[in-house]
PDB file of C-alpha atoms in Angstrom:
ATOM      1  CA  UNK A  13      11.388  37.620   4.816  1.00 41.00           C
ATOM      2  CA  UNK A  14       7.995  35.231   4.464  1.00 39.00           C
ATOM      3  CA  UNK A  15       8.193  32.323   2.223  1.00 38.00           C
ATOM      4  CA  UNK A  16       7.099  32.785  -1.947  1.00 37.00           C
ATOM      5  CA  UNK A  17       4.916  30.420  -2.774  1.00 37.00           C
ATOM      6  CA  UNK A  18       2.980  29.876  -6.409  1.00 39.00           C
ATOM      7  CA  UNK A  19      -0.204  30.058  -7.478  1.00 43.00           C
ATOM      8  CA  UNK A  20      -2.213  27.069  -7.359  1.00 44.00           C
ATOM      9  CA  UNK A  21      -2.540  27.432 -11.830  1.00 43.00           C
ATOM     10  CA  UNK A  22       1.018  28.167 -12.181  1.00 42.00           C
ATOM     11  CA  UNK A  23       3.439  26.171 -14.385  1.00 45.00           C
ATOM     12  CA  UNK A  24       6.348  25.068 -14.648  1.00 43.00           C
ATOM     13  CA  UNK A  25       7.070  24.686 -10.739  1.00 45.00           C
ATOM     14  CA  UNK A  26       9.814  27.562  -9.393  1.00 46.00           C
ATOM     15  CA  UNK A  27      12.485  27.755  -7.074  1.00 45.00           C
ATOM     16  CA  UNK A  28      10.953  30.275  -3.629  1.00 42.00           C
ATOM     17  CA  UNK A  29      13.164  32.001  -1.131  1.00 44.00           C
ATOM     18  CA  UNK A  30      13.518  30.114   1.764  1.00 41.00           C
ATOM     19  CA  UNK A  31      11.947  32.194   5.413  1.00 41.00           C
ATOM     20  CA  UNK A  32      15.784  31.314   6.779  1.00 42.00           C
ATOM     21  CA  UNK A  33      17.099  33.215   3.527  1.00 44.00           C
ATOM     22  CA  UNK A  34      20.083  31.146   3.108  1.00 44.00           C
ATOM     23  CA  UNK A  35      20.099  29.826  -1.206  1.00 44.00           C
ATOM     24  CA  UNK A  36      21.103  26.436   0.012  1.00 43.00           C
ATOM     25  CA  UNK A  37      17.985  26.344   1.667  1.00 40.00           C
ATOM     26  CA  UNK A  38      15.536  27.083  -1.240  1.00 40.00           C
ATOM     27  CA  UNK A  39      13.025  24.629  -2.496  1.00 43.00           C
ATOM     28  CA  UNK A  40      10.840  23.779  -5.506  1.00 44.00           C
ATOM     29  CA  UNK A  41       6.889  24.521  -5.472  1.00 51.00           C
ATOM     30  CA  UNK A  42       5.248  21.748  -7.699  1.00 51.00           C
ATOM     31  CA  UNK A  43       1.221  22.436  -8.454  1.00 59.00           C
ATOM     32  CA  UNK A  44       0.850  19.635  -5.700  1.00 63.00           C
ATOM     33  CA  UNK A  45       2.594  21.773  -3.363  1.00 68.00           C
ATOM     34  CA  UNK A  46       5.564  22.358  -1.626  1.00 79.00           C
ATOM     35  CA  UNK A  47       6.005  18.146  -0.784  1.00 87.00           C
ATOM     36  CA  UNK A  48       3.508  15.859  -2.829  1.00 90.00           C
ATOM     37  CA  UNK A  49       1.974  14.104  -0.320  1.00 93.00           C
ATOM     38  CA  UNK A  50       1.003  10.046   0.014  1.00 94.00           C
ATOM     39  CA  UNK A  51       0.410   7.477   2.281  1.00 92.00           C
ATOM     40  CA  UNK A  52       3.006   5.057   2.868  1.00 91.00           C
ATOM     41  CA  UNK A  53       1.746   1.511   4.422  1.00 88.00           C
ATOM     42  CA  UNK A  54      -1.645   0.371   4.155  1.00 92.00           C
ATOM     43  CA  UNK A  55      -4.961   1.425   5.088  1.00 95.00           C
ATOM     44  CA  UNK A  56      -6.894  -0.016   7.931  1.00 94.00           C
ATOM     45  CA  UNK A  57      -9.348  -2.311   6.336  1.00 95.00           C
ATOM     46  CA  UNK A  58     -12.777  -1.656   7.722  1.00 95.00           C
ATOM     47  CA  UNK A  59     -14.727  -4.426   9.751  1.00 95.00           C
ATOM     48  CA  UNK A  60     -16.997  -5.040   7.208  1.00 96.00           C
ATOM     49  CA  UNK A  61     -14.561  -6.077   4.445  1.00 96.00           C
ATOM     50  CA  UNK A  62     -12.772  -7.921   7.526  1.00 94.00           C
ATOM     51  CA  UNK A  63     -16.085  -9.877   8.344  1.00 95.00           C
ATOM     52  CA  UNK A  64     -16.732 -10.597   4.675  1.00 96.00           C
ATOM     53  CA  UNK A  65     -12.921 -12.071   4.303  1.00 94.00           C
ATOM     54  CA  UNK A  66     -13.888 -14.537   7.251  1.00 93.00           C
ATOM     55  CA  UNK A  67     -17.221 -15.518   5.679  1.00 96.00           C
ATOM     56  CA  UNK A  68     -15.704 -16.120   2.136  1.00 95.00           C
ATOM     57  CA  UNK A  69     -13.127 -18.534   4.071  1.00 92.00           C
ATOM     58  CA  UNK A  70     -15.651 -20.061   6.086  1.00 95.00           C
ATOM     59  CA  UNK A  71     -17.909 -20.918   2.568  1.00 97.00           C
ATOM     60  CA  UNK A  72     -20.380 -18.630   3.393  1.00 98.00           C
ATOM     61  CA  UNK A  73     -19.576 -15.690   0.818  1.00 97.00           C
ATOM     62  CA  UNK A  74     -18.610 -16.268  -2.876  1.00 98.00           C
ATOM     63  CA  UNK A  75     -16.095 -15.173  -4.784  1.00 97.00           C
ATOM     64  CA  UNK A  76     -17.915 -12.486  -7.067  1.00 98.00           C
ATOM     65  CA  UNK A  77     -19.520 -11.340  -3.541  1.00 98.00           C
ATOM     66  CA  UNK A  78     -16.046 -10.539  -1.674  1.00 97.00           C
ATOM     67  CA  UNK A  79     -14.548  -9.457  -5.199  1.00 98.00           C
ATOM     68  CA  UNK A  80     -17.310  -6.504  -4.786  1.00 98.00           C
ATOM     69  CA  UNK A  81     -16.496  -5.938  -1.059  1.00 98.00           C
ATOM     70  CA  UNK A  82     -12.744  -5.386  -1.950  1.00 98.00           C
ATOM     71  CA  UNK A  83     -13.485  -3.038  -4.581  1.00 98.00           C
ATOM     72  CA  UNK A  84     -15.797  -0.581  -2.585  1.00 98.00           C
ATOM     73  CA  UNK A  85     -13.405  -1.189   0.166  1.00 98.00           C
ATOM     74  CA  UNK A  86     -10.575   0.610  -2.233  1.00 98.00           C
ATOM     75  CA  UNK A  87     -12.682   3.044  -3.373  1.00 98.00           C
ATOM     76  CA  UNK A  88     -13.658   4.116   0.252  1.00 98.00           C
ATOM     77  CA  UNK A  89      -9.665   4.092   1.043  1.00 98.00           C
ATOM     78  CA  UNK A  90      -9.833   6.309  -2.406  1.00 98.00           C
ATOM     79  CA  UNK A  91     -12.259   8.732  -1.293  1.00 98.00           C
ATOM     80  CA  UNK A  92     -10.563   9.162   2.246  1.00 97.00           C
ATOM     81  CA  UNK A  93      -7.327  10.006   0.476  1.00 97.00           C
ATOM     82  CA  UNK A  94      -8.893  12.716  -1.765  1.00 97.00           C
ATOM     83  CA  UNK A  95     -10.791  13.907   1.250  1.00 96.00           C
ATOM     84  CA  UNK A  96      -7.613  14.275   3.104  1.00 95.00           C
ATOM     85  CA  UNK A  97      -6.234  16.015   0.700  1.00 94.00           C
ATOM     86  CA  UNK A  98      -3.350  13.541  -0.070  1.00 95.00           C
ATOM     87  CA  UNK A  99      -1.548  14.007  -3.614  1.00 95.00           C
ATOM     88  CA  UNK A 100      -0.786  10.525  -5.036  1.00 95.00           C
ATOM     89  CA  UNK A 101      -2.670   7.860  -4.087  1.00 96.00           C
ATOM     90  CA  UNK A 102      -2.662   4.448  -3.744  1.00 96.00           C
ATOM     91  CA  UNK A 103      -5.671   1.280  -3.503  1.00 97.00           C
ATOM     92  CA  UNK A 104      -5.001   1.261   0.574  1.00 96.00           C
ATOM     93  CA  UNK A 105      -3.448  -2.150   0.231  1.00 95.00           C
ATOM     94  CA  UNK A 106      -7.164  -3.347   1.030  1.00 96.00           C
ATOM     95  CA  UNK A 107      -6.674  -6.619  -1.322  1.00 94.00           C
ATOM     96  CA  UNK A 108      -3.474  -7.536  -0.251  1.00 91.00           C
ATOM     97  CA  UNK A 109      -3.233  -9.969   2.712  1.00 84.00           C
ATOM     98  CA  UNK A 110       0.194  -8.849   3.750  1.00 81.00           C
ATOM     99  CA  UNK A 111       3.158  -7.095   1.800  1.00 79.00           C
ATOM    100  CA  UNK A 112       5.573  -9.066   1.736  1.00 80.00           C
ATOM    101  CA  UNK A 113       2.720 -12.129   0.677  1.00 83.00           C
ATOM    102  CA  UNK A 114       1.731  -9.865  -2.460  1.00 86.00           C
ATOM    103  CA  UNK A 115       5.017 -10.318  -3.986  1.00 85.00           C
ATOM    104  CA  UNK A 116       4.875 -14.317  -3.354  1.00 86.00           C
ATOM    105  CA  UNK A 117       1.551 -14.734  -4.234  1.00 87.00           C
ATOM    106  CA  UNK A 118       1.853 -12.961  -7.808  1.00 89.00           C
ATOM    107  CA  UNK A 119       5.634 -14.691  -8.658  1.00 90.00           C
ATOM    108  CA  UNK A 120       6.094 -17.825  -9.281  1.00 91.00           C
ATOM    109  CA  UNK A 121       9.381 -18.644  -7.679  1.00 93.00           C
ATOM    110  CA  UNK A 122       8.397 -17.893  -4.464  1.00 91.00           C
ATOM    111  CA  UNK A 123       6.493 -20.136  -1.993  1.00 90.00           C
ATOM    112  CA  UNK A 124       4.896 -18.916   1.527  1.00 89.00           C
ATOM    113  CA  UNK A 125       6.393 -20.765   4.256  1.00 88.00           C
ATOM    114  CA  UNK A 126       5.136 -20.847   7.494  1.00 86.00           C
ATOM    115  CA  UNK A 127       7.277 -18.916   9.935  1.00 82.00           C
ATOM    116  CA  UNK A 128       6.936 -21.664  12.866  1.00 83.00           C
ATOM    117  CA  UNK A 129       8.927 -24.127   9.886  1.00 85.00           C
ATOM    118  CA  UNK A 130      11.482 -21.438   9.861  1.00 81.00           C
ATOM    119  CA  UNK A 131      12.386 -20.811  13.906  1.00 85.00           C
ATOM    120  CA  UNK A 132      15.039 -22.869  15.881  1.00 88.00           C
ATOM    121  CA  UNK A 133      13.675 -23.645  19.508  1.00 89.00           C
ATOM    122  CA  UNK A 134      14.931 -20.582  21.000  1.00 91.00           C
ATOM    123  CA  UNK A 135      12.878 -18.971  18.889  1.00 85.00           C
ATOM    124  CA  UNK A 136       9.545 -20.810  19.360  1.00 83.00           C
ATOM    125  CA  UNK A 137      10.033 -20.060  23.400  1.00 88.00           C
ATOM    126  CA  UNK A 138      10.112 -16.629  22.816  1.00 85.00           C
ATOM    127  CA  UNK A 139       6.732 -16.677  20.596  1.00 79.00           C
ATOM    128  CA  UNK A 140       5.215 -19.312  23.424  1.00 81.00           C
ATOM    129  CA  UNK A 141       6.181 -16.259  25.859  1.00 84.00           C
ATOM    130  CA  UNK A 142       4.742 -13.674  23.745  1.00 80.00           C
ATOM    131  CA  UNK A 143       1.642 -15.480  22.670  1.00 79.00           C
ATOM    132  CA  UNK A 144       2.226 -14.355  19.315  1.00 74.00           C
ATOM    133  CA  UNK A 145      -0.446 -15.733  16.237  1.00 75.00           C
ATOM    134  CA  UNK A 146       3.097 -16.919  13.832  1.00 75.00           C
ATOM    135  CA  UNK A 147       0.384 -19.979  13.214  1.00 74.00           C
ATOM    136  CA  UNK A 148      -1.202 -17.354  10.770  1.00 73.00           C
ATOM    137  CA  UNK A 149       2.213 -15.748   9.599  1.00 78.00           C
ATOM    138  CA  UNK A 150       3.656 -17.231   6.285  1.00 82.00           C
ATOM    139  CA  UNK A 151       7.434 -15.693   5.166  1.00 83.00           C
ATOM    140  CA  UNK A 152       8.036 -15.662   1.266  1.00 87.00           C
ATOM    141  CA  UNK A 153      10.866 -17.546   0.036  1.00 88.00           C
ATOM    142  CA  UNK A 154      12.633 -17.800  -3.437  1.00 92.00           C
ATOM    143  CA  UNK A 155      12.076 -21.735  -4.210  1.00 93.00           C
ATOM    144  CA  UNK A 156      13.611 -21.328  -8.494  1.00 95.00           C
ATOM    145  CA  UNK A 157      15.108 -18.334 -10.177  1.00 95.00           C
ATOM    146  CA  UNK A 158      13.096 -15.543 -10.263  1.00 92.00           C
ATOM    147  CA  UNK A 159      10.340 -15.113 -12.772  1.00 91.00           C
ATOM    148  CA  UNK A 160       7.411 -13.083 -13.222  1.00 89.00           C
ATOM    149  CA  UNK A 161       4.526 -14.553 -15.141  1.00 90.00           C
ATOM    150  CA  UNK A 162       1.465 -11.611 -14.732  1.00 89.00           C
ATOM    151  CA  UNK A 163       2.316  -7.576 -13.861  1.00 90.00           C
ATOM    152  CA  UNK A 164       2.803  -7.311  -9.712  1.00 89.00           C
ATOM    153  CA  UNK A 165       0.687  -4.524  -9.790  1.00 92.00           C
ATOM    154  CA  UNK A 166      -1.347  -3.373 -13.216  1.00 94.00           C
ATOM    155  CA  UNK A 167      -5.307  -4.396 -12.377  1.00 94.00           C
ATOM    156  CA  UNK A 168      -4.820  -2.536  -8.689  1.00 95.00           C
ATOM    157  CA  UNK A 169      -3.575   0.680 -10.378  1.00 96.00           C
ATOM    158  CA  UNK A 170      -5.716   0.651 -12.975  1.00 97.00           C
ATOM    159  CA  UNK A 171      -8.952   0.535 -10.561  1.00 98.00           C
ATOM    160  CA  UNK A 172      -8.038   2.422  -8.566  1.00 98.00           C
ATOM    161  CA  UNK A 173      -6.915   5.039 -11.546  1.00 98.00           C
ATOM    162  CA  UNK A 174     -11.064   5.014 -12.642  1.00 98.00           C
ATOM    163  CA  UNK A 175     -12.024   6.225  -9.421  1.00 98.00           C
ATOM    164  CA  UNK A 176      -9.257   9.017  -9.165  1.00 98.00           C
ATOM    165  CA  UNK A 177      -7.971  12.081 -11.192  1.00 96.00           C
ATOM    166  CA  UNK A 178      -5.034  11.964  -9.031  1.00 97.00           C
ATOM    167  CA  UNK A 179      -2.011  10.629  -9.758  1.00 96.00           C
ATOM    168  CA  UNK A 180      -2.271   6.536  -8.329  1.00 96.00           C
ATOM    169  CA  UNK A 181       1.278   5.047  -6.821  1.00 94.00           C
ATOM    170  CA  UNK A 182       1.206   0.965  -6.509  1.00 92.00           C
ATOM    171  CA  UNK A 183       3.461  -0.292  -3.347  1.00 87.00           C
ATOM    172  CA  UNK A 184       6.328  -2.703  -4.116  1.00 84.00           C
ATOM    173  CA  UNK A 185       8.779  -4.681  -1.742  1.00 77.00           C
ATOM    174  CA  UNK A 186      12.381  -4.332  -3.734  1.00 65.00           C
TER     175      UNK A 186
END
């Protein structure tokens, strides 16, 4: 028996028969399809954004110009997800240096500690042998009672929603 799918404009979702014909394996089809899709993880930054970040760090690019480049990278990430048929979009995490640092930068209860300060001698030896760029890696450490002084990702979601009609998600580490 072939699976039965809903038409794109049918609502609400309804159960469909499994091609395996076992009732326990039936599924629900929504307007977004059998399984809504989303990207897990960051999308790669365009080379021109990486160049802009480096220029900004050297003092060759203003904060406003860097913000415009980030905005363009987010718009590009959204468009790429739309063109590939992703159902629930993100901003591609274009503005985030790292998944962990993102939280530490927004919560005053955290401080970023260079990983090098947290390593013992065995770890330091391993890092040297593997030629890892440990100098640029920091981890968040809780330094006081956890509190929030502003929303974590509302600005990211609002910006993305201005540039798509699809659902938007903001990944937050938990």
